[in-house]
Every structure is written in structure tokens, then in C-alpha cells.
XYZ file of C-alpha atoms in Angstrom:
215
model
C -3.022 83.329 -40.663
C -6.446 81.327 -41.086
C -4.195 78.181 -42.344
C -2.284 78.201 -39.028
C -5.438 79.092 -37.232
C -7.024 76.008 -38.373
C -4.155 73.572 -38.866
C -3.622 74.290 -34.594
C -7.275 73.943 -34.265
C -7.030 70.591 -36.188
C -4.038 69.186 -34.157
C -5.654 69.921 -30.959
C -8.717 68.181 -31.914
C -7.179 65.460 -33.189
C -5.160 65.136 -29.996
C -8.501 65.789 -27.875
C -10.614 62.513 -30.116
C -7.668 59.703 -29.732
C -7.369 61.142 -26.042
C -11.139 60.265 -25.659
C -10.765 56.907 -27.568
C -8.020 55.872 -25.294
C -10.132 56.463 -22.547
C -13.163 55.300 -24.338
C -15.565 57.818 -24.029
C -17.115 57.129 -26.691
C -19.686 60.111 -26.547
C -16.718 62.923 -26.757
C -14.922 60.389 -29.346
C -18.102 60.720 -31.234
C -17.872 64.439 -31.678
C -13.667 65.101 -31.987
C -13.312 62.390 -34.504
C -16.010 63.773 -37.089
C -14.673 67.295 -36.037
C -11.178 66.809 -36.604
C -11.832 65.921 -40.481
C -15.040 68.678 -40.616
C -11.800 71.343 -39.620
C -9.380 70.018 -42.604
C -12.409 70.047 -45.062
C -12.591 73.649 -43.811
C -8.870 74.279 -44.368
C -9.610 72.250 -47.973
C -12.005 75.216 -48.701
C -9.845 77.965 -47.567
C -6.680 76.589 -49.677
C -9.519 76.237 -52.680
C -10.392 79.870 -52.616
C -6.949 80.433 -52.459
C -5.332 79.061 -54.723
C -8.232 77.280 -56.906
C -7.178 73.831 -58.637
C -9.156 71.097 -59.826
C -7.030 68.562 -57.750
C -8.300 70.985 -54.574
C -11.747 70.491 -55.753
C -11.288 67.033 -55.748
C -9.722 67.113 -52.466
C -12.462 68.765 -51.224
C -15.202 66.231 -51.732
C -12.854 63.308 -51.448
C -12.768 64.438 -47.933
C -16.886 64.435 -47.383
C -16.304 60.839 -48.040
C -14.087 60.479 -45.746
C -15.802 62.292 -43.230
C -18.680 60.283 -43.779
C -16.503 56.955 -43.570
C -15.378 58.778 -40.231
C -19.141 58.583 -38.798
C -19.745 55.045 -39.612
C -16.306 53.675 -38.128
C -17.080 55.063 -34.633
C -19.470 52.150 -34.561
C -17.875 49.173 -36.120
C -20.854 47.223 -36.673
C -21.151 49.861 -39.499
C -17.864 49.020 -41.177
C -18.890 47.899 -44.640
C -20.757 51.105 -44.846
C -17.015 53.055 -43.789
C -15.282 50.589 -45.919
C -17.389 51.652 -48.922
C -16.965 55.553 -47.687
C -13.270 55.640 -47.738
C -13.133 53.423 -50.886
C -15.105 56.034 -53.168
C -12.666 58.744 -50.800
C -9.527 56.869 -52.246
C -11.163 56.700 -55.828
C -11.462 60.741 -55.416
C -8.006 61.316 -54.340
C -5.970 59.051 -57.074
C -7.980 60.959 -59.713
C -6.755 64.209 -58.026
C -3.580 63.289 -58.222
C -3.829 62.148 -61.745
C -5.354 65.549 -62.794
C -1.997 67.144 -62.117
C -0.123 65.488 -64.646
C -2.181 62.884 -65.713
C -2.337 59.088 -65.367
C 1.323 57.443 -64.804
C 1.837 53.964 -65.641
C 5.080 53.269 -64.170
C 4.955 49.656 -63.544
C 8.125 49.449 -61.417
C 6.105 51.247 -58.398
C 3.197 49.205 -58.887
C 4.874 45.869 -58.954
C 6.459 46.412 -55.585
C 3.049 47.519 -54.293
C 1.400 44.579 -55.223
C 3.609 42.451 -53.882
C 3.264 44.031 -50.454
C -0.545 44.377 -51.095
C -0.606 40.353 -51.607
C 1.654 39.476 -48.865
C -0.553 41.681 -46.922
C -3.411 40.146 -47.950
C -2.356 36.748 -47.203
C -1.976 37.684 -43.690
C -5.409 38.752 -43.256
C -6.800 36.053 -46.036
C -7.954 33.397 -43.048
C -9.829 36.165 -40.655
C -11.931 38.133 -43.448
C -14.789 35.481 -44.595
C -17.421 37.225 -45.906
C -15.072 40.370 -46.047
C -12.779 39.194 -48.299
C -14.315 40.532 -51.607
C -14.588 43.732 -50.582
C -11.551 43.585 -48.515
C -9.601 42.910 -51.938
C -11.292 45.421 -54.004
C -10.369 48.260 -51.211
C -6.962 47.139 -51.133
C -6.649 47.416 -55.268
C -7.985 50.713 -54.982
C -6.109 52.231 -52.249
C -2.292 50.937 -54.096
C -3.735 52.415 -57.286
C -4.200 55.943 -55.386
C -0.453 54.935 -53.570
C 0.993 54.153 -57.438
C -0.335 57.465 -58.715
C 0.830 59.611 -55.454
C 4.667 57.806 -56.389
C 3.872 58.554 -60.157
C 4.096 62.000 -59.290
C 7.031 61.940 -57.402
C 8.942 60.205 -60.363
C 7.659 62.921 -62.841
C 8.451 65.915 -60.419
C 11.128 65.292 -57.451
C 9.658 68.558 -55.545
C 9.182 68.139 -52.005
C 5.511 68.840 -52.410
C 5.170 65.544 -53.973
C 7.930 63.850 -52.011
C 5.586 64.616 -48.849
C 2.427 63.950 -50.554
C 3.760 60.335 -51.883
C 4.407 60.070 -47.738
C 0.898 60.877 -47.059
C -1.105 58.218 -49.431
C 1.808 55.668 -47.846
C 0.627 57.031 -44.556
C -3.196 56.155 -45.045
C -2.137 53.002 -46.635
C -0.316 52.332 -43.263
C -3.372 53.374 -41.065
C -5.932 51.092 -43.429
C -3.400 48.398 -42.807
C -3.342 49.079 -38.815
C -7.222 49.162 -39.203
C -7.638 45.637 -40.739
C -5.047 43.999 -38.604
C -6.879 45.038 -35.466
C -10.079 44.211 -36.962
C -9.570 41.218 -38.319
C -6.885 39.313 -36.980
C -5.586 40.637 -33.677
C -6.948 43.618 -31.909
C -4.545 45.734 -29.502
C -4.427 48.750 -27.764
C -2.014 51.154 -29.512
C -4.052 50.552 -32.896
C -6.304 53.774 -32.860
C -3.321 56.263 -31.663
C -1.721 54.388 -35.245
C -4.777 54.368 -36.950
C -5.803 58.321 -36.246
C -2.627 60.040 -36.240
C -1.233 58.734 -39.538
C -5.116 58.701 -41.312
C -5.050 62.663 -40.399
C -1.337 63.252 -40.978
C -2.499 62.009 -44.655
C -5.100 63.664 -45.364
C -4.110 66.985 -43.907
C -1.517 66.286 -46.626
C -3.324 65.995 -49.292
C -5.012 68.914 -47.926
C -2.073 71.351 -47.984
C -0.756 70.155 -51.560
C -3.528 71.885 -53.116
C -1.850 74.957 -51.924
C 1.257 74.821 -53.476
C -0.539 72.738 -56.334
C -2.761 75.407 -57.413
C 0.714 77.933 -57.596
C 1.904 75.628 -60.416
């Protein structure tokens, strides 16, 4: 009951903070958008002393990272200091997927993700300038955590890792959404993009500890 309790309370928040950043408030975006990932590091907890794993404890303060990446981005004059947030985040969440079966080195996965990670790349390559160092060191990081979310899929086809594999592809999408309207051309559907799939993803990760821990 307290999972559905909070995964409704999470949806409506996250509902209520893009509502507010559509209509930029920015004072009501400022308190739903920190809230919305304060409730899923709640449900984090409540899956943890549930059903206790080291990949939820990981989880678990992968997400104060994120939260704290959450606080700078509201201002983006503060987005080195998010970048570097969500960067030690996804450095947190490929070593909780690793600690579930350990570190897979399938390189057929990774080649394909580097070669959308550099075509990527190139698209963005003229707008960064002084970005472009750390720019490339996020993007390495984040298709290492997307490479070890597939590794599990290809070492156990259950749908827990079939929608977990979904949800690191999901924040890779929202990252990507997030630089293109930062950097090269801004637009007005990018933070409904950016939000929804950055929650959907981590509320994944979230709820895999669950049915992790059960293993």
C-alpha cells in the first residue's frame, strides 16, 4: 500500500512541476521539481527496508545526486554544477547495476552506443565551446551506465531488466533532449521530454530494487 501511496503521490507531483514549468512559475517549479525526486528517494527507502540489496543502497544515494543535480538545473546558470551532480548520479547507478551480476563486457552493445554517442556528439560539437570536455566525459559515462543496464538484459531476459534497460535508455534520451535545447536549439516541448522520461527512469531504477532484492 505505501508503494502505491507514494508512486500516485510521485506522478501527481511530477505532473504538478512540468505544469508549473510550462507556465513558468518558476517559484512552484522550484518546489515540485526537487519534490518529485525527494518522493522516489522516499519510495527508494521503503523498497530498501523491504527488500534490502546493495544495488537498492546504491540506488538510494545515486538518487541524492540526482536530487541535488535537480536543484542546480532549475537555474541554468548553475549547469556545470548539475552536470557534475548527475554525472557522479550515473557513476552510482552503472555500479548498481554491475553489483547484480557483475561487470559485462559485451562489446556488441557498446559499439552501437558509441556510435550513436559520436554521431550525437557531432551534432552538438559546434555549440558546446568551453563545454565540450565535460560534455564528452558525461556522455562516456552515461553509455557506460546504458552498456551495463543492456549487459543485464543479455545475461537475464526477465522483464525486470527488459524495463530497467528502458529506463537508463530513457535518461539517456532526456540528457540528450537537455543538451539539444541547451546548446543548439531551444524549444518549447523540451522540459515535458526532459521531466517525464528523467522520472520515468529513475522511478525505474527505483522499483528494480524491489524485485532485485527477491533474487
Amino acid at each position: 500500500m505505501t508503494l502505491i501511496i507514494l508512486s500516485t503521490a510521485i506522478l501527481i507531483s511530477a505532473i504538478i512541476a512540468i505544469f508549473y514549468r510550462q507556465k513558468q512559475n518558476n517559484k512552484m517549479f522550484s518546489v515540485f521539481k526537487p519534490l518529485t525526486t525527494i518522493l522516489i528517494i522516499a519510495l527508494a527507502v521503503v523498497i530498501h527496508q523491504e527488500s534490502a540489496s546493495t544495488y537498492s543502497q546504491l540506488m538510494i544515494a545515486s538518487l541524492f545526486f540526482a536530487l541535488i543535480g535537480d536543484i542546480f538545473l532549475i537555474n541554468k546558470k548553475y549547469f556545470l554544477q548539475g552536470l557534475t551532480s548527475f554525472l557522479i548520479a550515473h557513476i552510482g547507478f552503472t555500479i548498481g547495476f554491475t553489483s547484480v551480476f557483475g561487470f559485462s563486457w559485451e562489446w556488441l552493445p557498446l559499439f552501437f552506443l558509441l556510435l550513436v554517442g559520436g554521431v550525437y556528439f557531432n551534432v552538438l560539437r559546434k555549440h558546446l565551446f568551453k563545454m565540450t570536455i565535460p560534455v564528452i566525459v558525461y556522455i562516456v559515462v552515461i553509455l557506460i551506465m546504458n552498456w551495463q543496464a543492456i549487459g543485464l538484459l543479455l545475461l537475464d531476459q526477465s522483464l525486470i531488466f527488459m524495463i530497467l534497460a528502458f529506463g537508463s535508455l530513457s535518461f539517456t534520451f532526456s540528457d540528450a533532449v537537455l543538451a539539444y535545447d541547451m546548446f543548439k536549439k531551444p524549444f518549447r516541448m523540451a522540459e515535458i521530454l526532459i521531466l517525464s522520461s528523467y522520472w520515468i527512469a529513475i522511478y525505474i531504477f527505483t522499483l528494480a530494487g524491489w524485485f532485485i532484492g527477491l533474487k
